[in-house]
PDB file of C-alpha atoms in Angstrom:
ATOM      1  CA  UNK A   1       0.000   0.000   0.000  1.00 45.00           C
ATOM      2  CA  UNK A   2       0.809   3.866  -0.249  1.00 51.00           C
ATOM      3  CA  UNK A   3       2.062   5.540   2.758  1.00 55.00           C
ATOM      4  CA  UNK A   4      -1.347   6.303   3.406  1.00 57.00           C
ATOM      5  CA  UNK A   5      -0.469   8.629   6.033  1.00 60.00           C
ATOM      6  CA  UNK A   6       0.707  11.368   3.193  1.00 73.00           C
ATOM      7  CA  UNK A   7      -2.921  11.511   2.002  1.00 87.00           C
ATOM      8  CA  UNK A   8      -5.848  13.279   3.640  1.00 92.00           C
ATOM      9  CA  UNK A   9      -9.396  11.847   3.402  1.00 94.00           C
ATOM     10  CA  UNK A  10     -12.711  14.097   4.184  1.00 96.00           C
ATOM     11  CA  UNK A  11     -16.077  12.058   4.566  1.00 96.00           C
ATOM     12  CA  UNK A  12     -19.455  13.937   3.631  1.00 96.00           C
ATOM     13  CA  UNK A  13     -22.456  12.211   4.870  1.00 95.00           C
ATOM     14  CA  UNK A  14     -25.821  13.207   6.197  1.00 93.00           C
ATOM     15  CA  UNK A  15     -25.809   9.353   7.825  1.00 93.00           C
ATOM     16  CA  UNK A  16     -24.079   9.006  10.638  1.00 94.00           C
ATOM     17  CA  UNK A  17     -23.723   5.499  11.240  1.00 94.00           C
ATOM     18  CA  UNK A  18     -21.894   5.518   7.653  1.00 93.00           C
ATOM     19  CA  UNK A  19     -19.504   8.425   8.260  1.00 94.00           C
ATOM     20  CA  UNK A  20     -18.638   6.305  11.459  1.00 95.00           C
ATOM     21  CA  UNK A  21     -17.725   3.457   9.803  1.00 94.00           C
ATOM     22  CA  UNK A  22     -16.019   4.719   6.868  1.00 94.00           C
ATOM     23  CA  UNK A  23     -13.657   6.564   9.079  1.00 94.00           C
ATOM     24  CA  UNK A  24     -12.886   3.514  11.374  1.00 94.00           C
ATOM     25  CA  UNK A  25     -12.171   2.187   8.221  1.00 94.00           C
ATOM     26  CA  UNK A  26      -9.621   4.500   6.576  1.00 94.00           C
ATOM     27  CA  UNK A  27      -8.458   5.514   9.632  1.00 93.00           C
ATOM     28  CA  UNK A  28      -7.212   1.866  10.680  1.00 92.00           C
ATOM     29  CA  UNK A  29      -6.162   1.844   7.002  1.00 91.00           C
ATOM     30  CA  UNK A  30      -3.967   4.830   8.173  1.00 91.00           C
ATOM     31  CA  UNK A  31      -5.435   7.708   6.303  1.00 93.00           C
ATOM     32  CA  UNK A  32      -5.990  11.403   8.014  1.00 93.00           C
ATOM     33  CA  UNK A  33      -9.915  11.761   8.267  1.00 94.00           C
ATOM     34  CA  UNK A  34     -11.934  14.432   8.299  1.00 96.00           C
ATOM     35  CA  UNK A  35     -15.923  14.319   8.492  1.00 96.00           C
ATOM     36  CA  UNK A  36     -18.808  16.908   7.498  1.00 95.00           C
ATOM     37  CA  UNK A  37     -22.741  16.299   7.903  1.00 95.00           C
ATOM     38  CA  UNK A  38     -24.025  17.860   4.859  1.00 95.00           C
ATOM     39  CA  UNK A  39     -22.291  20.063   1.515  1.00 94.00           C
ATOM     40  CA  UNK A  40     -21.994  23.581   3.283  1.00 95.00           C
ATOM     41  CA  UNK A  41     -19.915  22.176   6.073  1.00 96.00           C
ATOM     42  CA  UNK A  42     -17.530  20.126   3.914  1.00 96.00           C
ATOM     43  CA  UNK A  43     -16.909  22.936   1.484  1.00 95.00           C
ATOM     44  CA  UNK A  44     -15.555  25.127   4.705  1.00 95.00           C
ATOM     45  CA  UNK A  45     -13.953  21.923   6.010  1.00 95.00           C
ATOM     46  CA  UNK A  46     -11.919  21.645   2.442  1.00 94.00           C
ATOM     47  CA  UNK A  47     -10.561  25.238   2.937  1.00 91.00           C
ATOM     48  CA  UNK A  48      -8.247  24.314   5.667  1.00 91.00           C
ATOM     49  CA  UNK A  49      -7.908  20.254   5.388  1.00 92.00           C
ATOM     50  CA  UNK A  50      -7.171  20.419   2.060  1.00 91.00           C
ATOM     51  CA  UNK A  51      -8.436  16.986   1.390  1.00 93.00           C
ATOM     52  CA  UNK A  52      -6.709  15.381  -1.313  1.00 90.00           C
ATOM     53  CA  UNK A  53     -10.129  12.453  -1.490  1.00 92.00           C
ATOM     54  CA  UNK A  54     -13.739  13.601  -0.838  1.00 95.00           C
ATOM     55  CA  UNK A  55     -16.201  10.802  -0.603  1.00 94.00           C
ATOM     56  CA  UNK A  56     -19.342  12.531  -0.760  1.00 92.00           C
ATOM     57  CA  UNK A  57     -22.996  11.663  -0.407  1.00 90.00           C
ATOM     58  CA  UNK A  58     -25.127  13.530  -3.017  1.00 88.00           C
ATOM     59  CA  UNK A  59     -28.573  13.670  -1.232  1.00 87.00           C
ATOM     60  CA  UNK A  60     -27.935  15.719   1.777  1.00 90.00           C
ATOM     61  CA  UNK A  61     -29.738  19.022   3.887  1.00 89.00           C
ATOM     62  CA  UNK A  62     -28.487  22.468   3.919  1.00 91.00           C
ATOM     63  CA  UNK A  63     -26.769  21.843   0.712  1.00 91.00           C
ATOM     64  CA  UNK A  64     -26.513  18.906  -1.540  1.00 89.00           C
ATOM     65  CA  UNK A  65     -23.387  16.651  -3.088  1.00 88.00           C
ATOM     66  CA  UNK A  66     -23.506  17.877  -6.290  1.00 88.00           C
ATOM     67  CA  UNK A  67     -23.728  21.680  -5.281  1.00 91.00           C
ATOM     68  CA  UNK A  68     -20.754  21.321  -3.020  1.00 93.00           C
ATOM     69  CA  UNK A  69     -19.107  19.590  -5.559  1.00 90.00           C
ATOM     70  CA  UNK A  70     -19.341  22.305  -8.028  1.00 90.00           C
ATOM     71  CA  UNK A  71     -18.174  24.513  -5.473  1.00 93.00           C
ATOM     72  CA  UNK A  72     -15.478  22.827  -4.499  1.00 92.00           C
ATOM     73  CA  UNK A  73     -13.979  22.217  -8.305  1.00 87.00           C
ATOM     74  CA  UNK A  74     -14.112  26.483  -8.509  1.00 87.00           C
ATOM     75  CA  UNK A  75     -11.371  26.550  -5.440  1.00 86.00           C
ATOM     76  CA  UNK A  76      -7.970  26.384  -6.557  1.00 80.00           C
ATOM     77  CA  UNK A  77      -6.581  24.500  -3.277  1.00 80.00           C
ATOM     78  CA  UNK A  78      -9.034  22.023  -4.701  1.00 85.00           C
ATOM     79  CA  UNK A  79      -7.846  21.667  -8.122  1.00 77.00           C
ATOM     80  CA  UNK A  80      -6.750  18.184  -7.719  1.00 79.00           C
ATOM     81  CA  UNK A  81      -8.867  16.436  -5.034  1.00 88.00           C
ATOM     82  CA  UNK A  82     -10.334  13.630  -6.371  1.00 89.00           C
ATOM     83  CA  UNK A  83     -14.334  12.880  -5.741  1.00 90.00           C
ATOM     84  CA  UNK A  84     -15.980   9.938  -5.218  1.00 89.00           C
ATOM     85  CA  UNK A  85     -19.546  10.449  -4.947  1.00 89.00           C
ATOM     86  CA  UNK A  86     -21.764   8.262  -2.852  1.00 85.00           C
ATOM     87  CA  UNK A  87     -25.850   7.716  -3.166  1.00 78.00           C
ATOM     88  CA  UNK A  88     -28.305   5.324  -2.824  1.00 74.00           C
ATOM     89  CA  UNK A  89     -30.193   6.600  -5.986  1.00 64.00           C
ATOM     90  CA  UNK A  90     -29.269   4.347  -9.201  1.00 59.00           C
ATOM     91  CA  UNK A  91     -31.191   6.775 -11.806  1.00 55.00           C
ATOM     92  CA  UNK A  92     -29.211   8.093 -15.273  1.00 57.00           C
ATOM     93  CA  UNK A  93     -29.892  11.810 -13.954  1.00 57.00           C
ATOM     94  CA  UNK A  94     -28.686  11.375 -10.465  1.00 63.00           C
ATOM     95  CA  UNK A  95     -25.075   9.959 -12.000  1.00 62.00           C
ATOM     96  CA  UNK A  96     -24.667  12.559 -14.819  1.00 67.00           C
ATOM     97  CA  UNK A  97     -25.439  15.285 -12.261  1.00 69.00           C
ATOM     98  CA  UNK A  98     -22.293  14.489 -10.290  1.00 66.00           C
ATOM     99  CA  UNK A  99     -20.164  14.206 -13.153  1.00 69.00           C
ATOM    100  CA  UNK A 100     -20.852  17.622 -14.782  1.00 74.00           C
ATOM    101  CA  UNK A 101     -19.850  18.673 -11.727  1.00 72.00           C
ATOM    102  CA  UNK A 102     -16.356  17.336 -11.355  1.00 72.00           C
ATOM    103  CA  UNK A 103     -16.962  14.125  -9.973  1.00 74.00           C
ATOM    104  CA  UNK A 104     -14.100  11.597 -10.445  1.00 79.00           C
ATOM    105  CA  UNK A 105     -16.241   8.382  -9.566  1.00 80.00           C
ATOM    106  CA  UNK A 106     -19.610   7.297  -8.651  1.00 79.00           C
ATOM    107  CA  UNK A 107     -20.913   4.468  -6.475  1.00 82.00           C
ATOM    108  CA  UNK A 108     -23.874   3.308  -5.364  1.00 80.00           C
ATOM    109  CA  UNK A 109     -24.718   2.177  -1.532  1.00 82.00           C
ATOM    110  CA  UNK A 110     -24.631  -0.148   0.285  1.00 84.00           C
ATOM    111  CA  UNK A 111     -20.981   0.530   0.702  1.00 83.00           C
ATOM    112  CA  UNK A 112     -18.607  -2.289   1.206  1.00 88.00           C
ATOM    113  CA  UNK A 113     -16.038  -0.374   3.190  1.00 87.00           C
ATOM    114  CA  UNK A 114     -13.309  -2.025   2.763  1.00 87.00           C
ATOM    115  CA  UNK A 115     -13.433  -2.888  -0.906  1.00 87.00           C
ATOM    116  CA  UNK A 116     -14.436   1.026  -0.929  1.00 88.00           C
ATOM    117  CA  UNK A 117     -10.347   1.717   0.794  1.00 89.00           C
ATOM    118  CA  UNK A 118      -9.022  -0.681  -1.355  1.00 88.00           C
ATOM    119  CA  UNK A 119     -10.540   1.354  -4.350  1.00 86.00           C
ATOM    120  CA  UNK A 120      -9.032   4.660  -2.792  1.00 89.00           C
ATOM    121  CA  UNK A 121      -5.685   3.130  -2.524  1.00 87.00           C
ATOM    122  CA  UNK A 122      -5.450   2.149  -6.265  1.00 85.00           C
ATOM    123  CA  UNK A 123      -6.286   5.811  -6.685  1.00 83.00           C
ATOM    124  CA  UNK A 124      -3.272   7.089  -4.565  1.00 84.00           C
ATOM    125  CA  UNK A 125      -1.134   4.368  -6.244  1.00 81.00           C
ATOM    126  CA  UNK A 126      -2.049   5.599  -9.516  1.00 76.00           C
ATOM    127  CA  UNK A 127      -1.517   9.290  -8.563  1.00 71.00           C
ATOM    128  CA  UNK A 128       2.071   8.857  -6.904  1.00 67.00           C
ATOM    129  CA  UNK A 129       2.650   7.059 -10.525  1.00 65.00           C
ATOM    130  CA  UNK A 130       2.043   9.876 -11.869  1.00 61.00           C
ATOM    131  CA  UNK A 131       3.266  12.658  -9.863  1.00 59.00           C
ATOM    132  CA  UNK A 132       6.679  10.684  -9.753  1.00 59.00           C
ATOM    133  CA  UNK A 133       6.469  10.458 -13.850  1.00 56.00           C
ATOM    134  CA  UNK A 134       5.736  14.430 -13.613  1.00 62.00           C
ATOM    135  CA  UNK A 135       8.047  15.802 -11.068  1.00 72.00           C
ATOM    136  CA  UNK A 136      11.198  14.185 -13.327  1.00 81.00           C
ATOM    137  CA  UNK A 137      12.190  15.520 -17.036  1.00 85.00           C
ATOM    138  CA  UNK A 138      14.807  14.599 -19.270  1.00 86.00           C
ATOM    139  CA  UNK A 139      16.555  17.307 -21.093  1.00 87.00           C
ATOM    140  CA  UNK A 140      19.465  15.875 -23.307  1.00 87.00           C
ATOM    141  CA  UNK A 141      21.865  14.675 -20.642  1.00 88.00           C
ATOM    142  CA  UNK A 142      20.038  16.794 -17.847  1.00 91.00           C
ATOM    143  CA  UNK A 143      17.727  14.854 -15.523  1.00 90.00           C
ATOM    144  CA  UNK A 144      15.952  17.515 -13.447  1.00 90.00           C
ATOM    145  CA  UNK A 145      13.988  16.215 -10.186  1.00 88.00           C
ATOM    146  CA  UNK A 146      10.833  18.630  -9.022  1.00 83.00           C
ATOM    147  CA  UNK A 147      10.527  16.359  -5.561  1.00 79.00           C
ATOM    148  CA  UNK A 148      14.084  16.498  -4.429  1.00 83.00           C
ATOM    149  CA  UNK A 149      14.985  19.735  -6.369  1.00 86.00           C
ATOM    150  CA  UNK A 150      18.207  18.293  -7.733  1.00 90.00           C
ATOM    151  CA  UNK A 151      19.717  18.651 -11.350  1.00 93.00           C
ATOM    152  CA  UNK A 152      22.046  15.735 -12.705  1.00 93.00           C
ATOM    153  CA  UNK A 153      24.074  16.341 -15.714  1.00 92.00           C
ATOM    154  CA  UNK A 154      25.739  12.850 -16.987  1.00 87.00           C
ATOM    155  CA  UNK A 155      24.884  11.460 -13.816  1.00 83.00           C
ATOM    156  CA  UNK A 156      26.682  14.481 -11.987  1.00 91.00           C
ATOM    157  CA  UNK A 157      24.721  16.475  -9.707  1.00 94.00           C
ATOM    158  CA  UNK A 158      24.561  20.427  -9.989  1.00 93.00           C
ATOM    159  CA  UNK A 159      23.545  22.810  -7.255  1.00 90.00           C
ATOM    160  CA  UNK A 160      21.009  25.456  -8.393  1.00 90.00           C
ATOM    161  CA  UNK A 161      19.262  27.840  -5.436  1.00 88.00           C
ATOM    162  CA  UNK A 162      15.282  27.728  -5.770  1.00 88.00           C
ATOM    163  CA  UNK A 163      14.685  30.293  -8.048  1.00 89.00           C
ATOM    164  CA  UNK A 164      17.124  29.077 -10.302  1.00 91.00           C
ATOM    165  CA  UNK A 165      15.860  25.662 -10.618  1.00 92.00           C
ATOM    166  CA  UNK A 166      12.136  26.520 -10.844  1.00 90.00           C
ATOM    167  CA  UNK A 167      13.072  28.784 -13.592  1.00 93.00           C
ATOM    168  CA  UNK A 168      15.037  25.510 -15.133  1.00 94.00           C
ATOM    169  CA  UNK A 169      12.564  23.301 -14.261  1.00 91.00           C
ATOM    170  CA  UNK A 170       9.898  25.837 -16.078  1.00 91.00           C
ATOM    171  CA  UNK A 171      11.268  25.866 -19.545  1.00 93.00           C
ATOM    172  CA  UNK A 172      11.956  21.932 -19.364  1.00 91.00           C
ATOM    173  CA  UNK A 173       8.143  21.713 -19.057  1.00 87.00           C
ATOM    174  CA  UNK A 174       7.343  23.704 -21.970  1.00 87.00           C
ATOM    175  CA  UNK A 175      10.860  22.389 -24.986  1.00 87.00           C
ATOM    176  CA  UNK A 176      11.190  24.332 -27.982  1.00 89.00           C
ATOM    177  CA  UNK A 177       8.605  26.764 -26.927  1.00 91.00           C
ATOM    178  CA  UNK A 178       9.334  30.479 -25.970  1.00 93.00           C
ATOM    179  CA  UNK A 179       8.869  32.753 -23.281  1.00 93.00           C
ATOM    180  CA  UNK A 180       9.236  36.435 -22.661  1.00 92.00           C
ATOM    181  CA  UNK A 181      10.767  38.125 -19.575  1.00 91.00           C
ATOM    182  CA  UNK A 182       7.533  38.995 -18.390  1.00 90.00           C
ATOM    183  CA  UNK A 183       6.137  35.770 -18.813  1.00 89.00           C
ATOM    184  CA  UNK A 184       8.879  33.797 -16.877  1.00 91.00           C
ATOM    185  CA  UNK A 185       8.606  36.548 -14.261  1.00 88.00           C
ATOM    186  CA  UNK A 186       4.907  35.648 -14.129  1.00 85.00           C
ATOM    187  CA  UNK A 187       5.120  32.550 -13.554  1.00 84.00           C
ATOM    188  CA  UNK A 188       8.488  31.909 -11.624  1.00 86.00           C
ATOM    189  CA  UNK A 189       8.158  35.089  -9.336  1.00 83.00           C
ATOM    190  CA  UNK A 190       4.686  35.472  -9.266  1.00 75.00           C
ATOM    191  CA  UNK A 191       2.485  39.214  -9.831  1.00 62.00           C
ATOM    192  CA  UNK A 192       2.512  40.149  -6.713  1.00 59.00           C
ATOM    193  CA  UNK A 193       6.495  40.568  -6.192  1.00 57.00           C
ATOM    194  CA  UNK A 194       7.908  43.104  -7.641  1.00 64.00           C
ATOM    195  CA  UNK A 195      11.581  42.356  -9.707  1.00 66.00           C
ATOM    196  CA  UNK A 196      12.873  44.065 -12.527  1.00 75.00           C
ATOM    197  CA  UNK A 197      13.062  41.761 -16.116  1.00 77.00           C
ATOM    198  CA  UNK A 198      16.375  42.036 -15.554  1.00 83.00           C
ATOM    199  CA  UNK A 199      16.728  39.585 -12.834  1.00 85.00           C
ATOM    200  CA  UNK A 200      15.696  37.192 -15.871  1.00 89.00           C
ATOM    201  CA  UNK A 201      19.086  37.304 -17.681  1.00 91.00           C
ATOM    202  CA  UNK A 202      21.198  37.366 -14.287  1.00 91.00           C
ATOM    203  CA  UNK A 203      19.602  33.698 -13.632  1.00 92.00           C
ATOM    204  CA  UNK A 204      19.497  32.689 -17.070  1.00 93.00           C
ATOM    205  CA  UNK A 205      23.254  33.331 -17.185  1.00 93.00           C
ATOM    206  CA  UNK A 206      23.834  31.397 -13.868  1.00 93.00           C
ATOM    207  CA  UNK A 207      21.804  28.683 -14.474  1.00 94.00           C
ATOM    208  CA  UNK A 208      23.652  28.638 -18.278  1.00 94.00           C
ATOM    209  CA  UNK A 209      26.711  28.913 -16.550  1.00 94.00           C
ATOM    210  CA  UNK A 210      26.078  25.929 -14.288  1.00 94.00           C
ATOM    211  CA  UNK A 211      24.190  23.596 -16.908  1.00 94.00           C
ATOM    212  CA  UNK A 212      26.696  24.606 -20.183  1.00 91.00           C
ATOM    213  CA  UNK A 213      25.469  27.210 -23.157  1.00 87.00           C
ATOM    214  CA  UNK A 214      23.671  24.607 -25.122  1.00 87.00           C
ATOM    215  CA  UNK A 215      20.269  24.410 -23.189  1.00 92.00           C
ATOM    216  CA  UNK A 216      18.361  27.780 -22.843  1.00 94.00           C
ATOM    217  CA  UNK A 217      18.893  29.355 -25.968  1.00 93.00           C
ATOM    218  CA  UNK A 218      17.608  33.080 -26.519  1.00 93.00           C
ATOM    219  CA  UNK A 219      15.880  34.072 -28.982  1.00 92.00           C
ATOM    220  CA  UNK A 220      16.723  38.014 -30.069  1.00 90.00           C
ATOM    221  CA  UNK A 221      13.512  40.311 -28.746  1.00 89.00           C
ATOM    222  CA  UNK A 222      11.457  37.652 -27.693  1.00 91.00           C
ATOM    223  CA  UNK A 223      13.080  36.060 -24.858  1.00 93.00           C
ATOM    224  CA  UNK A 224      14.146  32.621 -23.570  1.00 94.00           C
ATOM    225  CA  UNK A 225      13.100  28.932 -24.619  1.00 94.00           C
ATOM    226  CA  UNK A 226      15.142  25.409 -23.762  1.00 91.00           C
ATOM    227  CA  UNK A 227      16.092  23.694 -26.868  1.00 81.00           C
ATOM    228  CA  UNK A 228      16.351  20.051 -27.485  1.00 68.00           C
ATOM    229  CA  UNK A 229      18.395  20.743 -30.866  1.00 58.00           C
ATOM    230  CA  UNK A 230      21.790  20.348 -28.992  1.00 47.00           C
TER     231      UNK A 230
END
């Protein structure tokens, strides 16, 4: 199994007796559990848990499953939390409601809790997959790591600081394509800090002078881009 314990699990569920045992359940499975009675209490509860699995019941007072849910997809902290919606109600509609909203999966009660964690742990399998198979690109002989913020060039590991790494990092993501001050300023610095374009070219040329000349190549009054014609 995952290290379960990484991954945060919030339980929405006007029934009590099933919000008890689906937390005994993940929680002996070794998941962090959270718990809301209806949707306006779980959307408040997602603002500082920061779930990263909702199961959620879609008939439910105050506000329903598939109202929270479309809530819940509009908040960024939420982007990737993955929802599971729960219901005793087997018609067409009821299904297609939850997925226009966002939903990632659907079942129908009565739960079998623990082929239910089971289910959730294939999820988080498949997710560390693919956050693993994200975090690391491949860059000629550059191997640059997102998780442990390391840089290997021929199996030889260069220091970068932060800022110099993200802004590496950055351009891997995006080969062959081309970016303007601004827009690596934008995205590496954020709007709300305040730097001069200028501190662009002072990491470009350190991160150049670290990595060798034939990476980032600029392109003349446009801006920067990394290339994969070495």
């Amino acid at each position: 199994m995952e290290n379960a314990s990484a991954y945060k699990v919030l339980v929405v569920d006007d029934d009590v007796d099933i919000v008890e045992i689906l937390q005994y359940n993940l929680d002996k499975a070794g998941y962090k559990v959270a718990s809301a009675n209806n949707g306006k209490q779980a959307v408040e509860i997602v603002k500082t848990f920061l779930p990263d699995l909702i199961i959620m019941d879609i008939m439910m007072p105050k506000m329903d499953g598939v109202e929270a849910s479309r809530i819940i997809r509009e908040m960024p902290e939420a982007a990737e939390t993955y929802i599971i919606f729960l219901t005793a109600r087997a018609e067409e509609y009821s299904e297609i409601a939850a997925f226009d909203t966002g939903a990632d999966d659907y079942i129908t009660k009565p739960i079998r809790p623990r082929a239910l964690v089971s289910r959730i742990s294939a999820i988080f399998k498949r997710r560390s997959k693919r956050e693993q198979a994200h975090n690391t690109l491949s860059v000629g002989d550059l191997v640059i790591d997102r998780q442990s913020y390391t840089v290997y060039k021929a199996d030889q590991l260069i220091n970068l600081p932060k800022k110099e790494f993200e802004l590496l990092y950055f351009l891997a993501q995006h080969p062959n394509k081309v970016f303007s001050r601004e827009d690596l300023l934008q995205n590496i610095w954020g709007a709300d800090v305040y730097v001069l374009a200028r501190t662009v070219d002072v990491h470009i040329r350190k991160v150049r002078e670290k990595i060798g000349e034939g990476y980032i190549r600029t392109v003349k009054g446009v801006g920067y881009k990394i290339s994969l014609e070495n």
